[in-house]
């Protein structure tokens, strides 16, 4: 189908999202009666807090059910500006913010508004699948810079410097990271900022979606706060999905220079128009209501991280780094490459590993090639301890069965 002359060149440059595909596959297999543990979906298992749900019910009762301003309702834009000030020490006016239907729409708006053919976007790997593909569909090129497990999967200033060309338009930063959970201290970001100061044509999109899921007292930092001279070429992005367990409500948001936000709004006005009115009212409550559940939830995720890291490191052939945040681990499966399953299938790649694991033990994970760093795989541990324990036992059993 993708080679049909009917289809666009842009489509030919991208693939379906692997994270979404694995989640869907797990759902289908479960519906077909198989005993599947889905560790593919990157979404919190906690319900949306009650006060947020109630705010949505009230919005419906008030008939807040019509089109809103393209950039979002003023109440939410004000709440976003206040959030950036309160939590990140960033000074944005409400008019410098935009609300979108989910985080991906922030990236689409920004890149459709700014990329021309040949423009380059630097994407540190392992990357969330969509960071790589969205620049391509918007007409640009993605330039992958590998990071290493031994460097904590953090982009080094030297690697960034080496990747910058006259065509570089954007650098994407995401910490805590999907898929590795790696986070950056202010000190790490200082090094990145120093490189960017030497290259004034490079903008930075920082996706801070996992800001509230950090462990062991790690302090969150974001680049425009670390280096205010970068304010006028930084797009600071965040959303309600991960912090407030609101993945299905589809609320992403961003703040940046006036001209960029205006350009993004032009794109949005000709595409999805705006985020859902009811979700926007729910998001006002999320950002302005009680925040006390955030720390206990991060603690719950930390306990799950510890469980998963320890159990995966006991699986033969796997090596699992201990991440600082988010709810993902990104173990290497180099030790099982070249081995065979009980059925005689050879594990040549991490895609083979993920497929055979699903087949043999019913555990769905996302293969590392989708994130640009192999051989590895991603586990989302946003599920109960009991399920994680069972899943890790199955993974251990699968690895032990390989010859
Ligand atoms: N952020 C989640 C993930 O990585 C949601 C799925 C997606 O949009 O990629 O699994």
Coordinates of C-alpha atoms and ligand atoms in Angstrom, one line a residue:
X1 CA 0.0 0.0 0.0
X2 CA 2.8 2.4 0.9
X3 CA 4.2 2.1 -2.7
X4 CA 0.9 3.1 -4.3
X5 CA 1.2 6.2 -6.6
X6 CA -2.0 7.4 -4.9
X7 CA -0.1 7.9 -1.7
X8 CA 2.1 10.9 -0.7
X9 CA 5.9 11.0 -0.6
X10 CA 5.5 12.2 3.0
X11 CA 3.7 9.0 3.9
X12 CA 6.5 7.0 2.2
X13 CA 9.0 8.5 4.6
X14 CA 7.4 7.3 7.8
X15 CA 6.1 4.1 9.4
X16 CA 3.2 3.5 11.7
X17 CA 4.0 4.3 15.4
X18 CA 5.5 1.2 16.9
X19 CA 4.4 2.1 20.4
X20 CA 0.8 2.4 19.3
X21 CA 1.1 -0.7 17.2
X22 CA 2.3 -2.9 20.1
X23 CA -0.4 -1.5 22.3
X24 CA -3.0 -2.3 19.7
X25 CA -1.6 -5.8 19.1
X26 CA -1.7 -6.6 22.8
X27 CA -5.3 -5.4 23.0
X28 CA -6.3 -7.5 20.0
X29 CA -4.6 -10.7 21.3
X30 CA -6.3 -10.2 24.7
X31 CA -9.7 -9.8 23.0
X32 CA -9.0 -13.0 21.1
X33 CA -8.6 -14.8 24.4
X34 CA -4.8 -15.0 24.8
X35 CA -3.2 -14.3 28.2
X36 CA -1.3 -11.2 27.4
X37 CA 0.6 -8.8 29.6
X38 CA 1.0 -5.5 27.8
X39 CA 4.1 -3.6 28.7
X40 CA 4.0 -1.7 25.4
X41 CA 1.7 1.2 26.2
X42 CA 3.4 4.2 27.7
X43 CA 0.6 5.4 29.9
X44 CA 0.0 5.6 33.6
X45 CA -2.4 2.9 35.0
X46 CA -3.7 5.2 37.7
X47 CA -7.2 6.7 37.0
X48 CA -7.6 10.4 36.3
X49 CA -8.0 12.1 39.7
X50 CA -11.6 12.7 40.7
X51 CA -11.5 16.5 41.0
X52 CA -10.4 16.6 37.3
X53 CA -13.2 14.3 36.2
X54 CA -15.7 16.4 38.2
X55 CA -14.4 19.6 36.4
X56 CA -15.2 17.9 33.1
X57 CA -18.7 17.0 34.2
X58 CA -19.3 20.6 35.3
X59 CA -18.0 21.9 32.0
X60 CA -20.5 19.7 30.2
X61 CA -23.3 20.9 32.5
X62 CA -22.4 24.5 31.7
X63 CA -22.5 23.7 28.0
X64 CA -18.9 24.3 27.4
X65 CA -19.2 22.1 24.4
X66 CA -18.5 24.4 21.5
X67 CA -15.4 25.5 19.6
X68 CA -12.9 27.3 21.7
X69 CA -10.1 29.7 20.6
X70 CA -7.6 27.9 18.5
X71 CA -4.8 28.5 21.0
X72 CA -7.0 27.3 23.9
X73 CA -9.4 28.8 26.5
X74 CA -7.9 31.9 28.3
X75 CA -8.4 30.1 31.6
X76 CA -6.1 27.3 30.6
X77 CA -3.5 29.5 28.9
X78 CA -3.3 31.5 32.2
X79 CA -3.0 28.2 34.2
X80 CA -0.2 27.1 31.8
X81 CA 1.7 30.3 32.2
X82 CA 1.3 30.1 36.0
X83 CA 2.5 26.4 36.0
X84 CA 5.6 27.3 34.0
X85 CA 6.3 30.1 36.5
X86 CA 5.5 28.1 39.7
X87 CA 7.2 24.8 38.8
X88 CA 9.9 25.8 36.3
X89 CA 10.7 29.5 37.0
X90 CA 9.9 30.3 33.4
X91 CA 8.3 33.6 32.5
X92 CA 5.8 33.1 29.7
X93 CA 2.7 35.3 29.1
X94 CA -0.6 33.4 28.5
X95 CA -0.4 34.7 24.9
X96 CA 2.9 32.8 24.5
X97 CA 1.2 29.5 25.2
X98 CA -0.8 27.1 23.0
X99 CA -3.0 24.1 23.9
X100 CA -3.1 21.2 21.5
X101 CA -4.8 17.8 21.3
X102 CA -1.9 15.8 22.8
X103 CA 1.8 16.4 22.8
X104 CA 2.3 15.1 19.2
X105 CA 0.2 18.0 17.9
X106 CA 2.7 20.5 19.5
X107 CA 5.5 18.9 17.5
X108 CA 3.5 18.7 14.3
X109 CA 2.4 22.4 14.7
X110 CA 6.0 23.5 15.4
X111 CA 7.7 21.5 12.6
X112 CA 5.0 22.2 9.9
X113 CA 5.4 25.9 10.8
X114 CA 9.2 25.9 10.5
X115 CA 10.7 23.1 8.5
X116 CA 11.6 23.4 4.8
X117 CA 13.0 20.6 2.6
X118 CA 16.6 19.9 3.7
X119 CA 16.2 21.4 7.2
X120 CA 17.6 19.1 9.9
X121 CA 16.3 18.2 13.3
X122 CA 18.7 16.6 15.7
X123 CA 17.1 13.7 17.5
X124 CA 19.2 12.0 20.3
X125 CA 18.7 8.2 20.2
X126 CA 17.2 6.2 21.8
X127 CA 14.3 8.5 20.8
X128 CA 10.6 8.3 21.2
X129 CA 9.4 7.0 17.9
X130 CA 7.5 10.1 16.9
X131 CA 10.4 12.5 17.3
X132 CA 12.1 10.8 14.4
X133 CA 9.1 10.5 12.1
X134 CA 7.3 13.8 12.6
X135 CA 10.2 15.9 11.1
X136 CA 10.1 13.7 8.1
X137 CA 6.4 14.0 7.4
X138 CA 6.8 17.8 7.8
X139 CA 9.4 17.9 5.0
X140 CA 12.6 18.0 7.1
X141 CA 15.3 15.5 7.8
X142 CA 16.0 13.8 11.2
X143 CA 19.6 13.6 12.2
X144 CA 20.2 10.8 14.8
X145 CA 22.8 11.2 17.4
X146 CA 23.4 8.1 19.4
X147 CA 23.7 8.2 23.2
X148 CA 25.2 5.4 25.2
X149 CA 24.0 3.4 28.2
X150 CA 27.4 4.0 29.9
X151 CA 26.7 7.8 29.6
X152 CA 23.3 7.4 31.2
X153 CA 21.8 7.7 27.7
X154 CA 22.4 11.5 27.9
X155 CA 23.4 13.6 24.9
X156 CA 27.0 14.8 25.3
X157 CA 27.8 18.4 24.4
X158 CA 30.6 17.1 22.1
X159 CA 28.2 14.8 20.2
X160 CA 25.7 17.7 19.8
X161 CA 28.4 20.0 18.6
X162 CA 29.5 17.5 16.0
X163 CA 26.0 17.0 14.7
X164 CA 25.2 20.7 14.1
X165 CA 25.3 21.8 10.4
X166 CA 24.2 25.0 8.7
X167 CA 20.9 23.2 8.0
X168 CA 20.2 22.3 11.6
X169 CA 17.0 24.0 12.7
X170 CA 16.0 22.2 15.8
X171 CA 17.3 20.0 18.6
X172 CA 14.8 17.8 20.4
X173 CA 15.4 17.2 24.1
X174 CA 13.3 14.9 26.2
X175 CA 14.0 14.2 29.9
X176 CA 13.0 12.2 31.8
X177 CA 13.2 10.3 28.5
X178 CA 10.8 8.1 26.7
X179 CA 12.2 5.3 26.1
X180 CA 15.2 5.3 28.5
X181 CA 14.0 7.2 31.6
X182 CA 17.3 9.2 31.5
X183 CA 17.1 12.6 33.1
X184 CA 19.3 15.7 32.9
X185 CA 20.5 17.8 35.8
X186 CA 20.8 21.6 35.4
X187 CA 24.6 20.9 35.1
X188 CA 24.0 18.5 32.1
X189 CA 21.8 21.1 30.5
X190 CA 24.4 23.8 31.0
X191 CA 26.8 21.8 28.7
X192 CA 24.1 21.5 26.0
X193 CA 23.2 25.2 26.4
X194 CA 26.8 26.3 26.0
X195 CA 26.9 24.5 22.6
X196 CA 23.6 26.1 21.5
X197 CA 24.8 29.5 22.5
X198 CA 27.6 29.1 19.9
X199 CA 25.0 28.2 17.2
X200 CA 22.4 30.9 17.2
X201 CA 20.5 29.3 14.2
X202 CA 19.5 26.2 16.2
X203 CA 16.2 26.1 18.1
X204 CA 15.4 23.7 20.9
X205 CA 12.2 21.8 21.5
X206 CA 12.2 20.4 25.0
X207 CA 9.5 17.8 25.8
X208 CA 9.1 17.9 29.5
X209 CA 6.1 15.5 29.6
X210 CA 7.6 13.3 32.3
X211 CA 8.7 16.1 34.6
X212 CA 6.8 14.8 37.6
X213 CA 8.0 11.3 37.4
X214 CA 11.5 11.5 38.9
X215 CA 13.2 9.3 41.5
X216 CA 15.7 9.4 44.3
X217 CA 15.3 13.1 44.8
X218 CA 16.5 13.9 41.2
X219 CA 15.7 17.6 40.6
X220 CA 13.9 18.5 37.3
X221 CA 15.6 21.1 35.1
X222 CA 14.5 22.6 31.8
X223 CA 16.8 24.4 29.3
X224 CA 15.2 27.8 29.1
X225 CA 15.4 28.2 32.9
X226 CA 19.0 27.0 32.9
X227 CA 20.0 29.4 30.2
X228 CA 17.6 32.4 29.8
X229 CA 19.5 33.6 26.7
X230 CA 17.9 30.6 24.9
X231 CA 14.3 31.7 25.7
X232 CA 13.7 33.3 22.3
X233 CA 14.6 30.0 20.5
X234 CA 13.1 27.5 22.9
X235 CA 9.7 25.7 22.7
X236 CA 9.0 24.3 26.1
X237 CA 6.4 21.5 25.8
X238 CA 4.5 19.6 28.4
X239 CA 1.0 18.0 28.8
X240 CA -1.5 16.5 31.1
X241 CA -1.2 12.9 30.0
X242 CA 1.5 11.6 32.2
X243 CA 1.4 13.7 35.3
X244 CA -2.4 13.6 35.7
X245 CA -3.1 10.2 34.1
X246 CA -5.0 11.9 31.3
X247 CA -3.7 10.2 28.2
X248 CA -7.2 9.8 26.6
X249 CA -8.2 13.4 27.2
X250 CA -5.5 14.5 24.7
X251 CA -4.1 17.7 26.2
X252 CA -0.6 18.9 25.3
X253 CA 0.6 22.4 25.6
X254 CA 3.7 24.5 24.9
X255 CA 5.1 27.9 25.4
X256 CA 7.6 29.8 23.3
X257 CA 8.3 33.1 21.4
X258 CA 5.2 35.0 20.2
X259 CA 6.0 34.5 16.5
X260 CA 6.4 30.8 16.8
X261 CA 3.2 30.3 18.9
X262 CA 1.3 32.4 16.3
X263 CA 2.7 30.3 13.5
X264 CA 1.8 27.1 15.3
X265 CA -1.8 28.5 15.8
X266 CA -2.1 29.1 12.1
X267 CA -1.2 25.5 11.4
X268 CA -3.6 24.3 14.1
X269 CA -6.4 26.5 12.7
X270 CA -6.1 24.7 9.4
X271 CA -5.9 21.2 10.9
X272 CA -7.4 20.1 14.2
X273 CA -8.7 23.6 15.1
X274 CA -8.2 23.1 18.9
X275 CA -8.2 20.7 21.8
X276 CA -11.6 19.4 23.0
X277 CA -13.4 22.0 25.1
X278 CA -14.3 19.6 27.9
X279 CA -10.7 18.3 28.1
X280 CA -9.4 21.9 28.3
X281 CA -11.6 22.6 31.3
X282 CA -10.5 19.4 32.9
X283 CA -6.9 20.5 32.3
X284 CA -7.5 23.8 34.1
X285 CA -8.5 21.8 37.2
X286 CA -5.4 19.5 36.7
X287 CA -3.0 22.5 36.6
X288 CA -4.7 24.6 39.3
X289 CA -6.2 22.0 41.6
X290 CA -4.4 19.9 44.3
X291 CA -1.0 18.6 43.3
X292 CA -0.4 16.4 46.4
X293 CA -0.9 13.1 44.6
X294 CA 2.1 13.7 42.3
X295 CA 4.8 12.7 44.8
X296 CA 3.1 9.5 46.1
X297 CA 2.5 8.4 42.5
X298 CA 6.2 9.0 41.6
X299 CA 7.1 7.0 44.7
X300 CA 4.9 4.1 43.5
X301 CA 6.6 4.3 40.1
X302 CA 10.0 4.3 41.8
X303 CA 9.2 1.0 43.6
X304 CA 8.1 -0.5 40.3
X305 CA 11.3 0.6 38.6
X306 CA 13.3 -1.1 41.4
X307 CA 11.4 -4.3 41.0
X308 CA 11.7 -4.4 37.2
X309 CA 15.4 -3.4 37.0
X310 CA 16.3 -6.0 39.6
X311 CA 14.3 -8.8 38.0
X312 CA 15.4 -8.0 34.4
X313 CA 19.0 -8.0 35.5
X314 CA 18.5 -11.6 36.7
X315 CA 17.3 -12.6 33.2
X316 CA 20.0 -14.4 31.3
X317 CA 21.3 -12.2 28.4
X318 CA 19.7 -9.0 29.5
X319 CA 21.3 -5.9 31.0
X320 CA 19.0 -3.2 32.4
X321 CA 20.3 0.2 33.4
X322 CA 18.5 2.0 36.3
X323 CA 16.8 5.1 35.0
X324 CA 16.2 8.4 36.9
X325 CA 12.6 8.9 35.8
X326 CA 9.6 8.3 33.5
X327 CA 8.1 4.8 33.6
X328 CA 10.3 3.0 31.1
X329 CA 13.3 0.8 31.2
X330 CA 15.4 0.2 28.2
X331 CA 17.4 -3.1 28.7
X332 CA 20.0 -4.3 26.2
X333 CA 19.2 -7.8 24.8
X334 CA 22.6 -8.1 23.2
X335 CA 23.2 -11.3 25.2
X336 CA 20.4 -13.2 23.5
X337 CA 21.2 -12.3 19.9
X338 CA 22.2 -15.4 17.9
X339 CA 20.4 -17.7 20.3
X340 CA 17.4 -19.9 19.3
X341 CA 14.0 -20.4 20.8
X342 CA 12.6 -23.8 21.8
X343 CA 10.8 -23.8 18.4
X344 CA 14.1 -23.3 16.6
X345 CA 13.6 -19.6 15.6
X346 CA 16.8 -17.6 15.7
X347 CA 16.8 -14.3 17.5
X348 CA 18.7 -12.1 15.1
X349 CA 17.4 -8.7 16.1
X350 CA 15.5 -7.1 18.9
X351 CA 12.4 -7.2 16.8
X352 CA 12.8 -11.1 16.7
X353 CA 13.2 -11.0 20.5
X354 CA 10.0 -9.0 21.0
X355 CA 8.0 -11.1 18.6
X356 CA 9.1 -14.4 20.1
X357 CA 8.7 -13.2 23.6
X358 CA 5.1 -12.3 22.8
X359 CA 4.6 -15.6 21.0
X360 CA 6.1 -17.8 23.8
X361 CA 5.1 -16.0 26.9
X362 CA 2.5 -13.4 26.0
X363 CA 4.5 -10.4 27.1
X364 CA 4.2 -7.4 24.8
X365 CA 7.3 -5.0 24.8
X366 CA 8.5 -2.6 22.1
X367 CA 11.6 -3.5 20.2
X368 CA 14.6 -1.1 20.3
X369 CA 15.0 -0.6 16.6
X370 CA 11.8 1.5 16.7
X371 CA 13.6 3.9 19.1
X372 CA 16.8 3.9 17.0
X373 CA 19.1 2.0 19.4
X374 CA 19.5 -1.8 19.1
X375 CA 19.6 -4.5 20.3
X376 CA 17.3 -3.5 23.2
X377 CA 13.7 -3.2 24.0
X378 CA 11.4 -0.9 26.0
X379 CA 9.2 -1.9 28.9
X380 CA 6.6 0.5 30.2
X381 CA 6.2 -0.4 33.9
X382 CA 3.1 1.6 34.5
X383 CA 1.2 -1.3 35.8
X384 CA 0.7 -3.1 39.1
X385 CA 3.5 -4.8 41.1
X386 CA 1.8 -8.2 40.8
X387 CA 1.5 -7.9 37.0
X388 CA 5.1 -6.7 36.7
X389 CA 6.4 -9.5 38.8
X390 CA 4.5 -12.0 36.6
X391 CA 5.8 -10.3 33.4
X392 CA 9.4 -10.3 34.6
X393 CA 9.2 -14.0 35.6
X394 CA 7.9 -14.8 32.1
X395 CA 10.8 -12.8 30.6
X396 CA 13.3 -14.6 32.8
X397 CA 11.7 -18.0 31.7
X398 CA 11.9 -17.0 28.1
X399 CA 15.5 -15.9 28.3
X400 CA 16.4 -19.1 30.1
X401 CA 14.7 -21.2 27.4
X402 CA 17.0 -19.7 24.7
X403 CA 19.8 -21.9 23.4
Ligands
LIG1 N1 3.9 8.1 24.8 C1 3.3 6.8 24.8 C2 4.4 5.7 24.3 O1 5.5 6.0 24.0 C3 2.1 6.7 24.0 C4 2.1 6.1 22.7 C5 2.6 7.1 21.6 O2 1.9 8.0 21.3 O3 3.7 6.8 21.2 O4 4.0 4.6 24.4

